[in-house]
Short mmCIF file of C-alpha atoms in Angstrom, two decimals:
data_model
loop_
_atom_site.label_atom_id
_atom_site.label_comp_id
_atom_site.label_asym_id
_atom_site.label_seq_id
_atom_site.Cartn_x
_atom_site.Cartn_y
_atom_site.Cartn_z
CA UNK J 1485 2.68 -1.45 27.24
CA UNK J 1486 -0.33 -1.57 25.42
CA UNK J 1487 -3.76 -2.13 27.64
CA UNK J 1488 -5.39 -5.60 26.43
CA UNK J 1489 -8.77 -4.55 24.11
CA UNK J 1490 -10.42 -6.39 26.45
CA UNK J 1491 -9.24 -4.64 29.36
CA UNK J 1492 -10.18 -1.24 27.14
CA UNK J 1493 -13.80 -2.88 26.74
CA UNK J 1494 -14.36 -4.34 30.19
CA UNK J 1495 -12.31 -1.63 32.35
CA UNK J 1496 -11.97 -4.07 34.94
CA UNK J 1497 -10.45 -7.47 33.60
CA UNK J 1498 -7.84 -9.48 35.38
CA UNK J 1499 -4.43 -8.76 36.24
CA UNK J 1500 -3.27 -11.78 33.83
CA UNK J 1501 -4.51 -9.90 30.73
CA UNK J 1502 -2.83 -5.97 31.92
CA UNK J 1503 -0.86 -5.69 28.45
CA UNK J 1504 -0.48 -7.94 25.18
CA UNK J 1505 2.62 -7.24 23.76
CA UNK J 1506 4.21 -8.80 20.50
CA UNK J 1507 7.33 -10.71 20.87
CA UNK J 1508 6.78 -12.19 17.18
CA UNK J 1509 8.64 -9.17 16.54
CA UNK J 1510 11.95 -8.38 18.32
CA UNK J 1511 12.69 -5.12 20.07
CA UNK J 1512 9.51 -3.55 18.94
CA UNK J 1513 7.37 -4.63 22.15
CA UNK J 1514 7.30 -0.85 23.37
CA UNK J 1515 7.49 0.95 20.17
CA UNK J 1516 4.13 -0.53 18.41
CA UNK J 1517 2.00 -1.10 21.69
CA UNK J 1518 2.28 2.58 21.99
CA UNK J 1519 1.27 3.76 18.55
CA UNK J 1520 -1.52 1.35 18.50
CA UNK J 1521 -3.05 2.97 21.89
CA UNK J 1522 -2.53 6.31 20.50
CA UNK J 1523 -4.33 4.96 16.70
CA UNK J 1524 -6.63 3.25 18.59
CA UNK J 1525 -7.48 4.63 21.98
CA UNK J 1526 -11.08 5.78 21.65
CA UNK J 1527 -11.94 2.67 19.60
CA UNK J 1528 -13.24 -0.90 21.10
CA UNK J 1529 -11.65 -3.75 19.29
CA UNK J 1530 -11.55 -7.47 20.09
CA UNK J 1531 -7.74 -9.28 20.15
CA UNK J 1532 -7.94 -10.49 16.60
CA UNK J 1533 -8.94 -7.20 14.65
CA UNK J 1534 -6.58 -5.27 17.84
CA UNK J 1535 -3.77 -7.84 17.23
CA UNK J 1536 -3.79 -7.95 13.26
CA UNK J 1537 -4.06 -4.10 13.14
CA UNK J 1538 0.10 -3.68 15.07
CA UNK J 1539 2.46 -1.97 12.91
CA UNK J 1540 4.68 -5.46 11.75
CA UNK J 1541 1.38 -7.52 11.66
CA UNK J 1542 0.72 -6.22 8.42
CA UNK J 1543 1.12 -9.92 6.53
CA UNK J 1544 -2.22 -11.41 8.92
CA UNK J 1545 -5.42 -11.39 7.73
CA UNK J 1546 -8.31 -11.60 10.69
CA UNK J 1547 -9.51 -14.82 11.37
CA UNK J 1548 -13.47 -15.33 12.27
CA UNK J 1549 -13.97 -15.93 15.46
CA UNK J 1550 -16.61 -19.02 14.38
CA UNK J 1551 -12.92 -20.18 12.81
CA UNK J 1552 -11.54 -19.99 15.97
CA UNK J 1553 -14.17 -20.98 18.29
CA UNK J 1554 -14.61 -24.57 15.91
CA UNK J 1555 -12.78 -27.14 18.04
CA UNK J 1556 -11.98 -29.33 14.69
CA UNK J 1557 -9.64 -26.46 13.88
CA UNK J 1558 -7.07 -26.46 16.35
CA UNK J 1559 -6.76 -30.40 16.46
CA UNK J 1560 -3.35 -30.54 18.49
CA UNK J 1561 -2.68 -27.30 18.73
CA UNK J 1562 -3.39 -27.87 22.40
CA UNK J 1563 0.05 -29.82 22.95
CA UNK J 1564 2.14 -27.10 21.33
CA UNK J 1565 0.52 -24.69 23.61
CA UNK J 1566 1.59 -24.56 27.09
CA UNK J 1567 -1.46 -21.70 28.48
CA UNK J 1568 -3.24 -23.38 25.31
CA UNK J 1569 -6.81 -22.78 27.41
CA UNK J 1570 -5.87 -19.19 28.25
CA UNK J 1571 -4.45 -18.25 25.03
CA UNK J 1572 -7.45 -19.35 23.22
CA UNK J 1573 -9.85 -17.32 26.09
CA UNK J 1574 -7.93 -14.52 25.32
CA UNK J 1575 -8.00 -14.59 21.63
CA UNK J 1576 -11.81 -14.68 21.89
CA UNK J 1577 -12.16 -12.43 24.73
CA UNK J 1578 -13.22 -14.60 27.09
CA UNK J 1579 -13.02 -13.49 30.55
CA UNK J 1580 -9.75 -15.52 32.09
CA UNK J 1581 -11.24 -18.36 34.37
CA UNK J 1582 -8.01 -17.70 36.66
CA UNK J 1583 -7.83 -14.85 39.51
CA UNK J 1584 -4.24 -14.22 38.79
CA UNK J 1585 -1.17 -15.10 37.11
CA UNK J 1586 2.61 -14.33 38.03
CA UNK J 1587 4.28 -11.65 35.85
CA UNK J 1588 6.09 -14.73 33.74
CA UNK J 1589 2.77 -16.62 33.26
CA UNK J 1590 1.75 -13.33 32.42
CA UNK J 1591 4.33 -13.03 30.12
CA UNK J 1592 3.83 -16.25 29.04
CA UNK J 1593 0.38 -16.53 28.25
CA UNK J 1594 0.68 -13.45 26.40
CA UNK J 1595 3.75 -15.08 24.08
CA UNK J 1596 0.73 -18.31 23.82
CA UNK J 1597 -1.64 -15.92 22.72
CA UNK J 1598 0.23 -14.63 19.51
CA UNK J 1599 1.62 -18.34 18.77
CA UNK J 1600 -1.38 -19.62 18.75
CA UNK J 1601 -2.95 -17.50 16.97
CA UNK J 1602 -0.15 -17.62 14.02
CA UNK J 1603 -0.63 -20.91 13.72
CA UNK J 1604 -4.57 -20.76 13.83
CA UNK J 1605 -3.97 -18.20 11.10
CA UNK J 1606 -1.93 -20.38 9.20
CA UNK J 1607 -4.94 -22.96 8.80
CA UNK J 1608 -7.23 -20.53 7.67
CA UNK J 1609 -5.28 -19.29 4.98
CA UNK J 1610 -5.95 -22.00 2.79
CA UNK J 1611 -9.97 -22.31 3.56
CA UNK J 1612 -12.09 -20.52 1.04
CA UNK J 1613 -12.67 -17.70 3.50
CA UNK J 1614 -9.24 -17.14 4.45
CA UNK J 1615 -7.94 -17.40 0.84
CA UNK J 1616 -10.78 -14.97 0.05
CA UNK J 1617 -9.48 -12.19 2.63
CA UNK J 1618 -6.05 -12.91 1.36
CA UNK J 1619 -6.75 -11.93 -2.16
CA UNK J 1620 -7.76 -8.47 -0.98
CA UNK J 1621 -4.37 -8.24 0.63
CA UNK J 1622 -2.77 -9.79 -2.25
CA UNK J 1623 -4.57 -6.88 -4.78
CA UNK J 1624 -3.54 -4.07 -3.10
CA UNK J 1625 0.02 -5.22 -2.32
CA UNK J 1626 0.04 -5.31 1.29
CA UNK J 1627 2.75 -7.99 1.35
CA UNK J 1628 5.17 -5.58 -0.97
CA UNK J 1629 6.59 -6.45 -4.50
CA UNK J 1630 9.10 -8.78 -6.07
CA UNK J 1631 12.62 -7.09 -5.14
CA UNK J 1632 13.82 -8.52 -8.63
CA UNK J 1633 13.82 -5.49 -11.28
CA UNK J 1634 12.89 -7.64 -14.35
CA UNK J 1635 9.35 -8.56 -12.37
CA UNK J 1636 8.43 -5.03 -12.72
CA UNK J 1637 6.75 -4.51 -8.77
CA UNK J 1638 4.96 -7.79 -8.94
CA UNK J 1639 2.94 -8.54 -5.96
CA UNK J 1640 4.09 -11.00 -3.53
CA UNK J 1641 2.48 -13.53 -1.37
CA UNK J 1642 4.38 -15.26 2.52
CA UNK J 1643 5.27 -17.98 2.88
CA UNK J 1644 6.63 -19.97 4.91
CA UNK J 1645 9.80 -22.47 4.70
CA UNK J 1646 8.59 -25.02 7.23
CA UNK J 1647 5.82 -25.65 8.85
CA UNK J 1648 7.29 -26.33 11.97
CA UNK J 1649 7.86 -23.43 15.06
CA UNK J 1650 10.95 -21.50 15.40
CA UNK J 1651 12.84 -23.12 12.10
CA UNK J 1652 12.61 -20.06 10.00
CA UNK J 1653 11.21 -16.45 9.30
CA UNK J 1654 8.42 -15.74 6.84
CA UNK J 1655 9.95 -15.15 3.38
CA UNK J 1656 8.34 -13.72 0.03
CA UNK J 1657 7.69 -16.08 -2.66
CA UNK J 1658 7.63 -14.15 -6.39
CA UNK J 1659 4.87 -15.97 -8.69
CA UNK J 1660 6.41 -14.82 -11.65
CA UNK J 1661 10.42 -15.38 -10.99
CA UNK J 1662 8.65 -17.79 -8.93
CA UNK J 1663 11.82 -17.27 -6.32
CA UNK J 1664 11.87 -16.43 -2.73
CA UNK J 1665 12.92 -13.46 -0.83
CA UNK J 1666 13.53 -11.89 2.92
CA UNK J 1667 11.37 -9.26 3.83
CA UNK J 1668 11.99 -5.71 2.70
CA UNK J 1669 10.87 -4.54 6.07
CA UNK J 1670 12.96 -5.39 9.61
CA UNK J 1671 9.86 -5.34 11.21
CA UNK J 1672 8.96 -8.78 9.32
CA UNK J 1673 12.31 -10.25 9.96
CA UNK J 1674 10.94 -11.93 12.83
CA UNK J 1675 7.71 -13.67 12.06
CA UNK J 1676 7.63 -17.32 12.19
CA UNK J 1677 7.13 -18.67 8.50
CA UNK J 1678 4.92 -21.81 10.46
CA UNK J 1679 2.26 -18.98 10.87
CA UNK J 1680 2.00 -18.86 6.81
CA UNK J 1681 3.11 -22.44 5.87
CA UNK J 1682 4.49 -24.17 2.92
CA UNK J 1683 1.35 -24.78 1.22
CA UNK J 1684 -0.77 -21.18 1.00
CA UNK J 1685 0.80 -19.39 -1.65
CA UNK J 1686 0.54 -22.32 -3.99
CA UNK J 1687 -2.84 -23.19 -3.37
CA UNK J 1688 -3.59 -19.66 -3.75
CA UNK J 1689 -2.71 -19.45 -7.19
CA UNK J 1690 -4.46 -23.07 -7.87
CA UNK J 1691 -7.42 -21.19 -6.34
CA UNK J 1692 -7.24 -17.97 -8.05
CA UNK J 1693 -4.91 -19.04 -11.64
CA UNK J 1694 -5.91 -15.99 -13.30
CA UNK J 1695 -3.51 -14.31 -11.00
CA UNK J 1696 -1.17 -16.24 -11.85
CA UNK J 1697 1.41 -14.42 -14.16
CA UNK J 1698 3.57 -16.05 -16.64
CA UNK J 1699 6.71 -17.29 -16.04
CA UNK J 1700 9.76 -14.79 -16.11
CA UNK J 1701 10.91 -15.08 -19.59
CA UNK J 1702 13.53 -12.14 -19.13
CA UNK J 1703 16.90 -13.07 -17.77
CA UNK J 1704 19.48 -10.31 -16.87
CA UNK J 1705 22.53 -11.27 -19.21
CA UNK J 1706 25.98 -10.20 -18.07
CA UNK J 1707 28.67 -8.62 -20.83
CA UNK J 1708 31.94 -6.71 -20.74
CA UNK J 1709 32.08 -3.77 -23.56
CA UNK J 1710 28.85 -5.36 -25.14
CA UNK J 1711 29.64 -8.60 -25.34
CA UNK J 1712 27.96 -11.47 -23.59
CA UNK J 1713 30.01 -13.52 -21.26
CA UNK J 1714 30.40 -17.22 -22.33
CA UNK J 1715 29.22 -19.76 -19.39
CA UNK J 1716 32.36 -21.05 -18.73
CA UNK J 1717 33.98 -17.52 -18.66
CA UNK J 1718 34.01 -17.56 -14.87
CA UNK J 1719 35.74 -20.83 -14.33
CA UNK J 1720 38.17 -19.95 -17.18
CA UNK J 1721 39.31 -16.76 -15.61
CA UNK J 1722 39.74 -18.95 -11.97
CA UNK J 1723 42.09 -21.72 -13.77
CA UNK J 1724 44.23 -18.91 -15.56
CA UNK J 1725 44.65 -17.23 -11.92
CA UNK J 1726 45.54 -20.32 -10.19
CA UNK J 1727 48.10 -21.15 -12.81
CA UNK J 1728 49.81 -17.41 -12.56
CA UNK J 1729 49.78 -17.96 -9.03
CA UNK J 1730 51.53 -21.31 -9.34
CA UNK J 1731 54.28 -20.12 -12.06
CA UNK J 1732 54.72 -16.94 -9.83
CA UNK J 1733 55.74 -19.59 -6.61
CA UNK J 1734 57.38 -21.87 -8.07
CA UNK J 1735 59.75 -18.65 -9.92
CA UNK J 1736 60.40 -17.24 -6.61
CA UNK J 1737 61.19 -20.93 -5.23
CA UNK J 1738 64.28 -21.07 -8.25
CA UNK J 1739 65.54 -17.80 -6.91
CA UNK J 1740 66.14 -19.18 -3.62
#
């Protein structure tokens, strides 16, 4: 496991904060903790920049600590947060006011930590500043391109489905086929979509319309030898099946 930044900084923080891992994304915990000590090991970073930097975490954006450390901004968060005080002392690098925690609480606090913070970071998206540090993202593709060919690699934005916990994964929304995708990426399969929202890539474009393409005029048309199939061609094809079927049972029932 990965040593806590603030452990890296301090050199002698409390047992509670040994390791943050990143359940957000499953069966990587081991994996990306290591490459980010080797990438990172003669650095200092705080949680945010240290958290936002994991291979996976690609999609988050690093929220200001002034963000964070505004009480207006987490309104309620604190009942969907069971180590809500710890989680947010830990996000900010605040020494732990507890000696010592169990390895669950541990465990725990650590899985509070990253929660939180998703849906901390799902607020600021859709301030000024957050939409701001999104457009960078947005420019040089870091969220991947539309997997439909006729969009011609157009950058995507997240989103989310819900904006409730654990209902769905983040998906891809397409501004020009203006559709929604899974991730290309496993590693994204796994990141609640309540940590990106309904509401950011919509604003974003109301923010930012420029960026906005037009609307996917192309359509892929399907045809057999070069001709195009007729909308009903489908449903035809089913009722002439069914029929043969039916004449073919009720010949063999005769024969009997």
């Amino acid at each position: 496991l990965v040593s806590s930044p603030q452990n890296t900084r301090e050199g002698e923080a409390s047992k509670c904060f040994l390791s943050i891992s990143s359940p957000i994304m499953s069966g990587r915990r081991a994996k990306d903790s290591a490459s980010s000590s080797e990438l990172h090991s003669d650095e200092e970073y705080s949680w945010i920049p240290w958290f936002c930097s994991l291979k996976g975490n690609e999609f988050f954006c690093e929220v200001e600590d002034s963000y964070v450390q505004d009480s207006f901004n987490l309104t309620g968060l604190d009942s969907m947060i069971a180590y809500y005080d710890n989680a947010l002392d830990l996000i900010l690098d605040i020494e732990s006011r507890d000696d010592m925690l169990s390895d669950d609480q541990q465990e725990m606090l650590e899985n509070d930590a990253e929660t939180l913070f998703g849906l901390i970071h799902a607020r600021y998206i859709i301030t000024s500043r957050g939409l701001q540090r999104m457009l960078v993202k947005y420019r040089e593709k870091h969220f991947g391109v539309c997997p439909n060919v006729l969009c011609r690699d157009q950058a995507v934005l997240p989103i989310g489905l819900s904006d409730q916990l654990d209902e769905d994964s983040v998906k891809l929304y397409c501004p020009k086929c203006e559709d929604v995708f899974e991730p290309q990426k496993s590693r994204h399969e796994h990141i609640d979509g309540a940590f990106f929202g309904r509401t950011f890539p919509h604003l974003f474009f109301l923010t930012y319309p420029e960026l906005k393409p037009k609307s996917l005029s192309d359509k892929y048309v399907p045809k057999v030898f070069g001709y195009r199939l007729h909308k009903d061609a489908y449903k035809k094809s089913l009722e002439a099946q069914e029929k043969a079927m039916k004449e073919k049972a009720k010949a063999k029932s005769l024969r009997r």
